[in-house]
Amino acid sequence: MVIAGIGFTTCFDDLCSEFIESLILEIFSRCLWQTLKLVDDEIVVLHKIRLMGFFLFYYDGSIWCWENSLVPCLLERFLELGSGTRSEVPLQVCSVKAEGMMSLAIDNLGTLWMWGNCPPESSSSEGGFSLVSSFTPTPVWDFHGHTVVKVACGNEHVVALVTAGETYKGEDLICFSWGSNNHGQLGLGDKENRNRPEIVEDFNEDSIFAVYEVACGAYHTALLTHKKRPSETLESMCWTFGLGENGQLGHGTTQSASSPETVKELPQYVYLISVDCGLFHTSVVSSAGDVWSWGMEKGLGLCPDASFTGTDAGDAISPLQILCNGSNGSKFQEPVQVVCGAAHTVLVANDGYKLWSWGRGRSGVLGNGKTIDCFSPTVVLWPPLTEDFKQEELNSVGEGDRIAEENSKRVTKTEKALSSAIEETKLLQSKLAVMERYAGILHGSIFGKPLEEQDIPISLQNSGIHDIGKEWDRMLESADPAKLVRLEKFYQKCLKVLKKSC
């Protein structure tokens, strides 16, 4: 790292005092994270640096300056200069998330980008909290020098898992949250909104839990953790916080929570591989193929007037197991991921070769060929890749649908054949029209009148085979002498034309 001033350049090794070196590094770090809680001496030194017009060249080739500013500013036009990592590696999106009116992306350098209706960049809370529209992706500079590994967002809040250092080492993720917090969905122990990211203290660098998955509903958040190594077992836990009035937290009540709490009624000694949230429900799946859901209307996320009635109605305030109705028992084979829409759930199983869905079926979101609500998992009509899968798909569709599909195939085959025949007929008709026109021109040139049907030789009319020698003799015997004279004259003219041309 090098510091340059007006009229001179110097390295940290040449500074007069190690104290000044550490002080400048501390100031730069705090400025970079926009947490300028500086003591008086530090502020004086920072002013001196600013007045001298200092520039700081960072290790990745970026240039920061203090020109007319207390906060280091990145000189973007210099990013493409030099041979640093930033200029050599093209940006590539590795992960995207979207919810409400907000979109998020993580690039291959671990930078988080946001656009849409996002929390404001200002750290000031004056005037209340409100989302700010960003029409193009904007980086979240709070995480500069760290790697954002995973991110999720609700209607008005964001939760990110960020490395403690520069690179991801497996169990060093810290949980940050910011945005609207009117239901405690940030997990910070209160209901105050945050414009800038803050650490969820239960999952800071010193926590005994390693957080590895995050998901957000409209106004609640879910996390998956396991104990950091060394640990005798790999069982994991699901933590939830935020709005709980529909049971979406799974705590056994409809109360909201502003701090992370475990979903205690999930079985112990299971390893949860995926979690996701709908608007008002939550789902998890274990490595063994067990799926649990909780929240609005038995964890399906359905509106009360669109699903159960009588004693079956009501929200699931604790986890309910979703049973597979396939041939392999209640477990889903080789689960990969569970995802939630607003009011439906989709599970990727069989190592990615099979999909199950349940919940609200409007607009065909379940992918099972129907638009009705399904209270238990149904097979998504995914293109079959094995004979067993094909048979299960046909059984789910039903015999009537199978017959209709076969009839449709036969009709399609007949239509293709008929279309081909029609095209061939049109081609023959076109060729016949050309031949008729040519014969008419030739006949008119010889006989002085249009070709008519009675002029066609009898042998050609009867058999389709024309013997030109016999037909010529017959024509001479029955010909009108006047026609022969006209024919002779035409022949003479042709000879004269040929002689002139030669």
XYZ file of C-alpha atoms in Angstrom:
502
model
C 0.000 0.000 0.000
C 1.383 3.394 -0.949
C 0.434 6.926 0.036
C 1.158 9.826 -2.311
C 0.928 13.536 -1.561
C 1.298 16.729 -3.567
C 4.846 16.887 -4.899
C 6.094 13.693 -3.270
C 5.469 9.950 -2.909
C 6.374 7.780 0.041
C 5.837 4.231 1.270
C 4.616 3.321 4.727
C 8.029 1.811 5.464
C 9.568 5.302 5.178
C 7.173 7.075 7.514
C 8.671 8.683 10.556
C 6.760 6.635 13.071
C 5.001 3.312 13.240
C 2.385 5.091 15.314
C 1.466 7.371 12.376
C 1.358 4.350 10.082
C -1.081 2.428 12.284
C -3.109 5.578 12.874
C -3.546 6.236 9.119
C -4.484 2.594 8.513
C -7.058 2.757 11.292
C -8.511 5.994 9.896
C -8.727 4.592 6.384
C -10.396 1.410 7.625
C -12.983 3.346 9.579
C -13.636 5.718 6.695
C -14.053 2.799 4.352
C -16.678 1.216 6.555
C -18.288 4.611 7.131
C -18.049 4.310 10.899
C -16.226 7.562 11.624
C -16.255 7.325 15.413
C -12.930 9.135 15.664
C -11.240 10.655 18.681
C -10.049 14.263 18.488
C -6.443 13.397 17.624
C -7.538 11.136 14.766
C -9.772 13.854 13.330
C -6.851 16.329 13.371
C -4.604 13.885 11.493
C -7.364 13.178 8.977
C -7.768 16.913 8.322
C -4.042 17.233 7.736
C -4.113 14.393 5.226
C -7.089 15.955 3.452
C -5.493 19.384 3.231
C -2.299 17.944 1.803
C -4.327 16.352 -0.996
C -3.309 12.779 -0.220
C -4.090 9.846 -2.482
C -4.034 6.229 -1.320
C -3.218 3.380 -3.723
C -4.862 0.186 -2.462
C -3.482 -3.331 -3.024
C -6.040 -4.198 -5.762
C -5.068 -1.273 -7.973
C -7.875 1.048 -6.892
C -7.143 4.679 -6.038
C -8.825 6.538 -3.164
C -8.546 10.243 -2.465
C -9.485 12.706 0.288
C -9.853 15.720 -1.997
C -12.389 18.075 -0.365
C -13.815 15.175 1.603
C -13.367 13.546 4.988
C -14.298 10.197 3.511
C -12.050 8.342 1.043
C -13.545 8.422 -2.459
C -12.843 5.796 -5.089
C -11.508 7.196 -8.375
C -13.361 4.852 -10.699
C -11.696 6.028 -13.876
C -8.399 4.534 -12.634
C -9.794 1.050 -12.046
C -8.946 -0.055 -15.573
C -5.320 1.087 -15.261
C -2.523 -1.105 -13.964
C -2.422 -4.868 -13.593
C -4.439 -5.363 -10.439
C -6.961 -8.120 -9.861
C -9.896 -5.789 -10.451
C -8.792 -5.030 -14.023
C -7.853 -8.629 -14.912
C -11.011 -10.423 -13.761
C -14.210 -9.572 -15.656
C -17.280 -9.239 -13.474
C -19.540 -12.276 -13.527
C -22.811 -12.731 -11.621
C -22.685 -15.792 -9.353
C -25.974 -15.453 -7.484
C -29.176 -13.419 -7.739
C -32.152 -12.830 -5.454
C -35.343 -10.822 -5.852
C -38.300 -10.085 -3.609
C -40.931 -7.383 -3.594
C -39.527 -4.464 -5.597
C -35.850 -5.207 -4.855
C -33.158 -7.142 -6.765
C -29.769 -8.353 -5.516
C -26.725 -9.930 -7.146
C -23.337 -11.233 -5.979
C -20.437 -11.127 -8.445
C -17.358 -13.341 -8.711
C -15.330 -10.897 -6.597
C -17.793 -11.211 -3.721
C -19.335 -7.771 -4.168
C -23.027 -7.295 -3.414
C -25.062 -5.211 -5.888
C -28.566 -3.808 -5.299
C -31.178 -2.115 -7.440
C -34.888 -1.353 -7.328
C -36.468 -0.073 -4.099
C -33.529 -0.396 -1.687
C -32.588 0.921 1.759
C -30.984 4.377 1.449
C -27.189 4.633 1.469
C -27.215 7.426 4.049
C -26.445 6.385 7.611
C -28.654 9.135 8.976
C -32.111 8.166 10.271
C -33.493 11.694 10.262
C -36.870 12.026 8.555
C -37.796 8.373 9.110
C -37.094 5.304 7.014
C -38.121 4.936 3.384
C -36.822 2.904 0.457
C -34.962 4.703 -2.319
C -35.279 3.764 -5.995
C -32.077 2.775 -7.783
C -32.456 2.285 -11.518
C -29.110 0.541 -12.018
C -27.112 -1.947 -9.896
C -25.175 -0.199 -7.129
C -22.434 -1.861 -5.042
C -22.747 -2.075 -1.261
C -19.409 -0.564 -0.234
C -19.900 -1.480 3.427
C -18.507 -4.943 2.625
C -15.414 -3.745 0.737
C -12.478 -6.004 1.625
C -14.819 -8.895 2.442
C -16.705 -11.490 0.397
C -20.495 -11.633 0.326
C -21.362 -15.327 0.040
C -25.149 -15.407 0.329
C -27.958 -12.860 0.480
C -31.744 -12.758 0.810
C -34.336 -10.003 0.945
C -37.902 -9.484 2.040
C -40.286 -6.732 1.051
C -38.172 -4.043 2.721
C -35.203 -5.733 4.415
C -31.952 -7.437 3.430
C -29.889 -10.136 5.179
C -26.396 -11.072 3.973
C -23.795 -13.656 5.006
C -20.341 -12.080 4.723
C -16.866 -13.427 5.395
C -14.964 -12.197 8.441
C -11.824 -11.809 6.329
C -11.248 -11.255 2.654
C -11.926 -14.839 1.495
C -14.453 -17.534 2.360
C -13.015 -20.255 4.604
C -16.146 -22.331 5.217
C -17.263 -21.425 8.751
C -16.343 -17.743 9.017
C -19.590 -16.138 7.829
C -21.034 -13.206 9.735
C -24.726 -12.306 9.449
C -25.572 -8.690 8.564
C -29.050 -7.160 8.214
C -30.497 -3.781 7.313
C -33.664 -2.100 6.046
C -37.137 -1.960 7.549
C -37.406 -3.495 11.028
C -40.969 -2.743 12.054
C -41.576 -6.411 12.937
C -38.087 -7.254 14.215
C -37.143 -8.988 10.948
C -33.530 -7.747 11.210
C -32.913 -9.844 14.330
C -31.137 -6.998 16.124
C -33.186 -7.154 19.314
C -35.331 -4.090 18.607
C -37.679 -2.660 15.987
C -35.620 0.291 14.814
C -34.967 0.588 11.095
C -31.386 0.444 9.779
C -30.112 2.232 6.683
C -26.717 0.500 6.772
C -25.756 -3.150 7.491
C -25.378 -4.177 11.121
C -24.137 -7.449 12.584
C -26.704 -9.857 14.041
C -24.799 -10.513 17.244
C -26.002 -14.108 17.638
C -24.036 -14.917 14.477
C -20.964 -12.715 14.763
C -17.363 -13.828 14.328
C -17.187 -15.192 17.886
C -20.430 -17.191 17.710
C -20.276 -20.946 18.338
C -22.663 -21.388 15.397
C -21.688 -21.340 11.744
C -24.492 -19.900 9.630
C -24.712 -21.352 6.111
C -28.184 -20.579 4.690
C -30.498 -17.544 4.790
C -34.009 -16.839 3.516
C -36.511 -14.011 3.899
C -40.271 -13.846 3.808
C -42.214 -10.641 3.451
C -41.517 -9.618 7.053
C -39.591 -12.503 8.608
C -36.185 -14.171 8.289
C -34.920 -17.754 8.589
C -31.342 -19.017 9.011
C -29.693 -22.445 9.116
C -26.680 -23.058 11.365
C -24.561 -25.865 12.681
C -21.985 -25.860 15.463
C -18.509 -24.847 14.409
C -15.899 -27.564 14.259
C -14.708 -29.446 16.148
C -18.163 -30.905 16.797
C -19.187 -34.475 17.435
C -22.290 -34.289 15.226
C -23.387 -32.356 12.170
C -26.961 -31.700 13.231
C -28.207 -28.270 12.316
C -30.742 -25.778 13.627
C -33.216 -23.402 12.054
C -33.497 -19.891 13.512
C -36.328 -17.477 12.740
C -37.279 -13.914 13.688
C -39.628 -11.160 12.577
C -43.392 -11.202 12.029
C -45.053 -14.246 13.573
C -48.794 -13.610 13.477
C -49.406 -16.473 11.020
C -47.052 -18.915 12.725
C -44.347 -18.409 10.089
C -41.643 -18.393 12.787
C -42.547 -21.920 13.945
C -42.141 -21.026 17.626
C -45.474 -22.505 18.685
C -47.096 -19.053 19.004
C -48.267 -16.231 16.783
C -46.021 -13.697 18.512
C -43.328 -11.819 16.625
C -39.649 -12.006 17.625
C -36.972 -9.321 17.264
C -34.084 -11.668 18.118
C -33.203 -15.044 16.561
C -34.908 -18.033 18.165
C -34.591 -21.698 17.241
C -37.488 -23.708 15.801
C -37.429 -26.139 18.703
C -40.000 -28.645 17.438
C -37.862 -29.691 14.497
C -36.310 -33.128 15.171
C -32.801 -33.271 16.592
C -29.890 -34.960 14.842
C -31.020 -34.034 11.334
C -29.010 -31.973 8.902
C -31.053 -29.319 7.109
C -29.732 -28.602 3.616
C -32.140 -25.891 2.438
C -34.601 -23.308 3.747
C -36.893 -20.820 2.062
C -39.756 -18.508 2.935
C -42.969 -17.563 1.210
C -44.813 -14.414 2.111
C -46.147 -15.940 5.340
C -44.808 -19.510 5.509
C -41.451 -21.282 5.883
C -40.136 -24.651 4.594
C -37.004 -26.701 5.253
C -35.686 -30.006 3.891
C -33.172 -32.384 5.454
C -30.455 -34.408 3.779
C -32.511 -37.545 4.527
C -35.464 -36.255 2.473
C -37.760 -35.023 5.256
C -39.649 -31.790 4.588
C -41.290 -29.561 7.182
C -43.410 -26.442 6.687
C -45.095 -23.995 9.006
C -47.036 -20.741 8.772
C -50.258 -19.608 7.097
C -52.827 -22.364 6.515
C -50.985 -25.479 7.629
C -47.693 -24.167 6.315
C -48.975 -24.046 2.738
C -49.125 -20.254 2.639
C -52.684 -20.335 1.327
C -55.236 -17.660 2.123
C -57.855 -18.908 4.610
C -60.738 -18.609 2.130
C -58.933 -20.667 -0.505
C -57.980 -23.857 1.297
C -59.102 -25.831 4.332
C -62.429 -25.655 6.080
C -63.755 -26.833 9.429
C -61.360 -28.520 11.848
C -58.582 -28.668 9.260
C -58.447 -24.902 8.893
C -55.861 -22.754 10.644
C -52.239 -21.697 10.594
C -49.439 -24.071 11.523
C -47.588 -22.399 14.403
C -45.188 -25.352 14.641
C -43.494 -27.453 11.955
C -45.677 -29.969 10.091
C -44.036 -32.748 8.096
C -44.915 -32.813 4.406
C -45.182 -36.448 3.355
C -44.208 -37.773 -0.040
C -46.966 -39.852 -1.642
C -44.580 -41.655 -4.011
C -43.633 -45.314 -4.090
C -40.631 -44.860 -1.770
C -42.481 -43.958 1.422
C -42.836 -40.590 3.148
C -39.359 -39.307 2.332
C -38.311 -37.472 -0.823
C -35.403 -39.215 -2.488
C -32.093 -37.366 -2.887
C -33.395 -33.852 -2.071
C -31.509 -30.848 -3.424
C -33.405 -27.649 -2.579
C -36.733 -26.296 -1.394
C -38.050 -22.942 -2.652
C -41.196 -20.998 -1.809
C -43.338 -18.700 -3.884
C -45.837 -16.320 -2.370
C -48.244 -19.156 -1.546
C -46.747 -22.342 -2.970
C -43.689 -24.553 -2.493
C -41.468 -26.452 -4.934
C -39.003 -29.190 -3.982
C -36.114 -30.368 -6.155
C -35.550 -34.074 -5.507
C -33.983 -37.186 -7.069
C -30.702 -35.329 -7.416
C -32.332 -32.736 -9.672
C -34.268 -35.124 -11.925
C -37.650 -34.698 -10.252
C -39.804 -31.823 -8.986
C -42.653 -31.812 -6.465
C -44.985 -28.916 -5.734
C -47.900 -28.039 -3.462
C -49.899 -25.005 -2.316
C -51.838 -22.467 -4.376
C -52.271 -23.595 -7.960
C -53.529 -20.435 -9.651
C -52.018 -19.607 -13.036
C -50.549 -23.115 -13.189
C -47.656 -22.327 -10.819
C -47.580 -25.918 -9.536
C -46.703 -27.230 -12.986
C -48.914 -30.307 -12.696
C -51.227 -29.399 -15.565
C -53.941 -28.034 -13.277
C -54.872 -24.716 -11.673
C -56.380 -26.013 -8.440
C -54.839 -25.800 -4.953
C -52.982 -28.915 -3.795
C -52.689 -29.687 -0.097
C -50.138 -32.473 -0.615
C -47.136 -32.826 -2.946
C -47.825 -33.540 -6.626
C -45.332 -34.388 -9.324
C -44.403 -31.518 -11.614
C -44.684 -32.555 -15.267
C -40.982 -32.311 -15.749
C -39.496 -34.001 -18.891
C -38.964 -37.681 -17.892
C -35.389 -38.973 -17.854
C -35.973 -42.569 -16.685
C -38.612 -45.251 -17.268
C -39.667 -45.185 -13.611
C -40.174 -41.434 -13.718
C -42.159 -41.755 -16.969
C -44.480 -44.325 -15.389
C -45.070 -42.189 -12.293
C -45.782 -39.169 -14.465
C -48.331 -41.108 -16.561
C -50.019 -42.378 -13.404
C -50.271 -38.836 -12.048
C -51.724 -37.535 -15.279
C -54.337 -40.341 -15.456
C -55.531 -42.768 -18.085
C -57.845 -40.215 -19.673
C -55.028 -37.760 -20.173
C -52.856 -40.537 -21.620
C -55.474 -41.448 -24.236
C -55.969 -37.797 -25.102
C -52.218 -37.426 -25.534
C -52.047 -40.456 -27.875
C -54.976 -39.159 -29.930
C -53.295 -35.805 -30.147
C -50.125 -37.452 -31.463
C -52.093 -39.374 -34.125
C -53.919 -36.228 -35.206
C -50.640 -34.361 -35.402
C -49.111 -37.113 -37.563
C -52.121 -37.113 -39.941
C -52.060 -33.347 -40.198
C -48.369 -33.421 -41.116
C -48.969 -36.040 -43.852
C -51.924 -34.097 -45.259
C -49.938 -30.878 -45.261
C -47.092 -32.593 -47.145
C -49.527 -33.979 -49.757
C -51.089 -30.556 -50.288
C -47.666 -28.986 -50.852
C -46.750 -31.678 -53.372
C -50.041 -31.204 -55.237
C -49.452 -27.468 -55.454
C -45.996 -28.097 -56.928
C -47.391 -30.478 -59.596
C -50.142 -28.031 -60.477
C -47.568 -25.295 -60.946
C -45.477 -27.489 -63.285
C -48.597 -28.518 -65.250
C -49.595 -24.900 -65.743
C -46.153 -24.142 -67.202
C -46.394 -27.097 -69.594
C -49.889 -26.118 -70.739
C -48.748 -22.583 -71.437
C -45.753 -23.808 -73.428
C -47.884 -26.245 -75.463
C -50.400 -23.480 -76.188
C -47.680 -21.154 -77.498
C -46.209 -23.878 -79.689
C -49.611 -24.948 -81.035
C -50.619 -21.365 -81.817
C -47.357 -20.730 -83.642
C -47.890 -23.779 -85.883
C -51.616 -23.900 -86.374
C -52.526 -20.270 -85.846
C -55.099 -20.923 -83.119
C -55.175 -21.685 -79.401
C -54.731 -25.250 -78.201
C -58.056 -26.899 -77.373
C -58.869 -30.270 -75.890
C -59.909 -31.799 -79.248
C -56.478 -30.876 -80.627
C -54.735 -33.270 -78.267
C -53.751 -36.500 -80.124
C -56.166 -39.402 -79.594
C -53.375 -41.795 -78.651
C -52.275 -39.476 -75.890
C -55.843 -38.996 -74.646
C -56.521 -42.775 -74.435
C -53.300 -44.333 -73.221
C -51.037 -41.568 -72.026
C -48.374 -42.839 -74.487
C -47.738 -40.812 -77.648
C -46.239 -42.457 -80.800
C -45.171 -39.382 -82.708
C -44.501 -41.270 -86.019
C -47.947 -42.838 -86.255
C -49.578 -39.671 -85.054
C -47.772 -37.659 -87.765
C -48.934 -40.041 -90.517
C -52.477 -39.843 -89.180
C -52.375 -36.074 -89.113
C -51.125 -35.897 -92.756
C -53.877 -38.207 -93.992
C -56.637 -36.281 -92.278
C -55.165 -32.818 -92.572
C -56.852 -29.965 -94.368
C -54.770 -28.964 -97.429
C -55.032 -25.325 -96.389
C -53.466 -26.224 -93.023
C -50.631 -28.036 -94.766
C -49.922 -25.006 -96.935
C -49.867 -22.784 -93.858
C -47.551 -25.253 -92.145
C -45.216 -25.265 -95.187
C -45.049 -21.480 -95.183
C -44.231 -21.466 -91.466
C -41.461 -23.973 -92.118
C -40.034 -21.833 -94.923
C -39.986 -18.784 -92.681
C -38.122 -20.737 -90.055
C -35.505 -21.755 -92.620
C -35.002 -18.166 -93.746
C -34.499 -17.042 -90.185
C -31.970 -19.770 -89.599
C -30.036 -18.935 -92.766
C -29.844 -15.234 -91.862
C -28.644 -16.036 -88.389
C -25.942 -18.309 -89.781
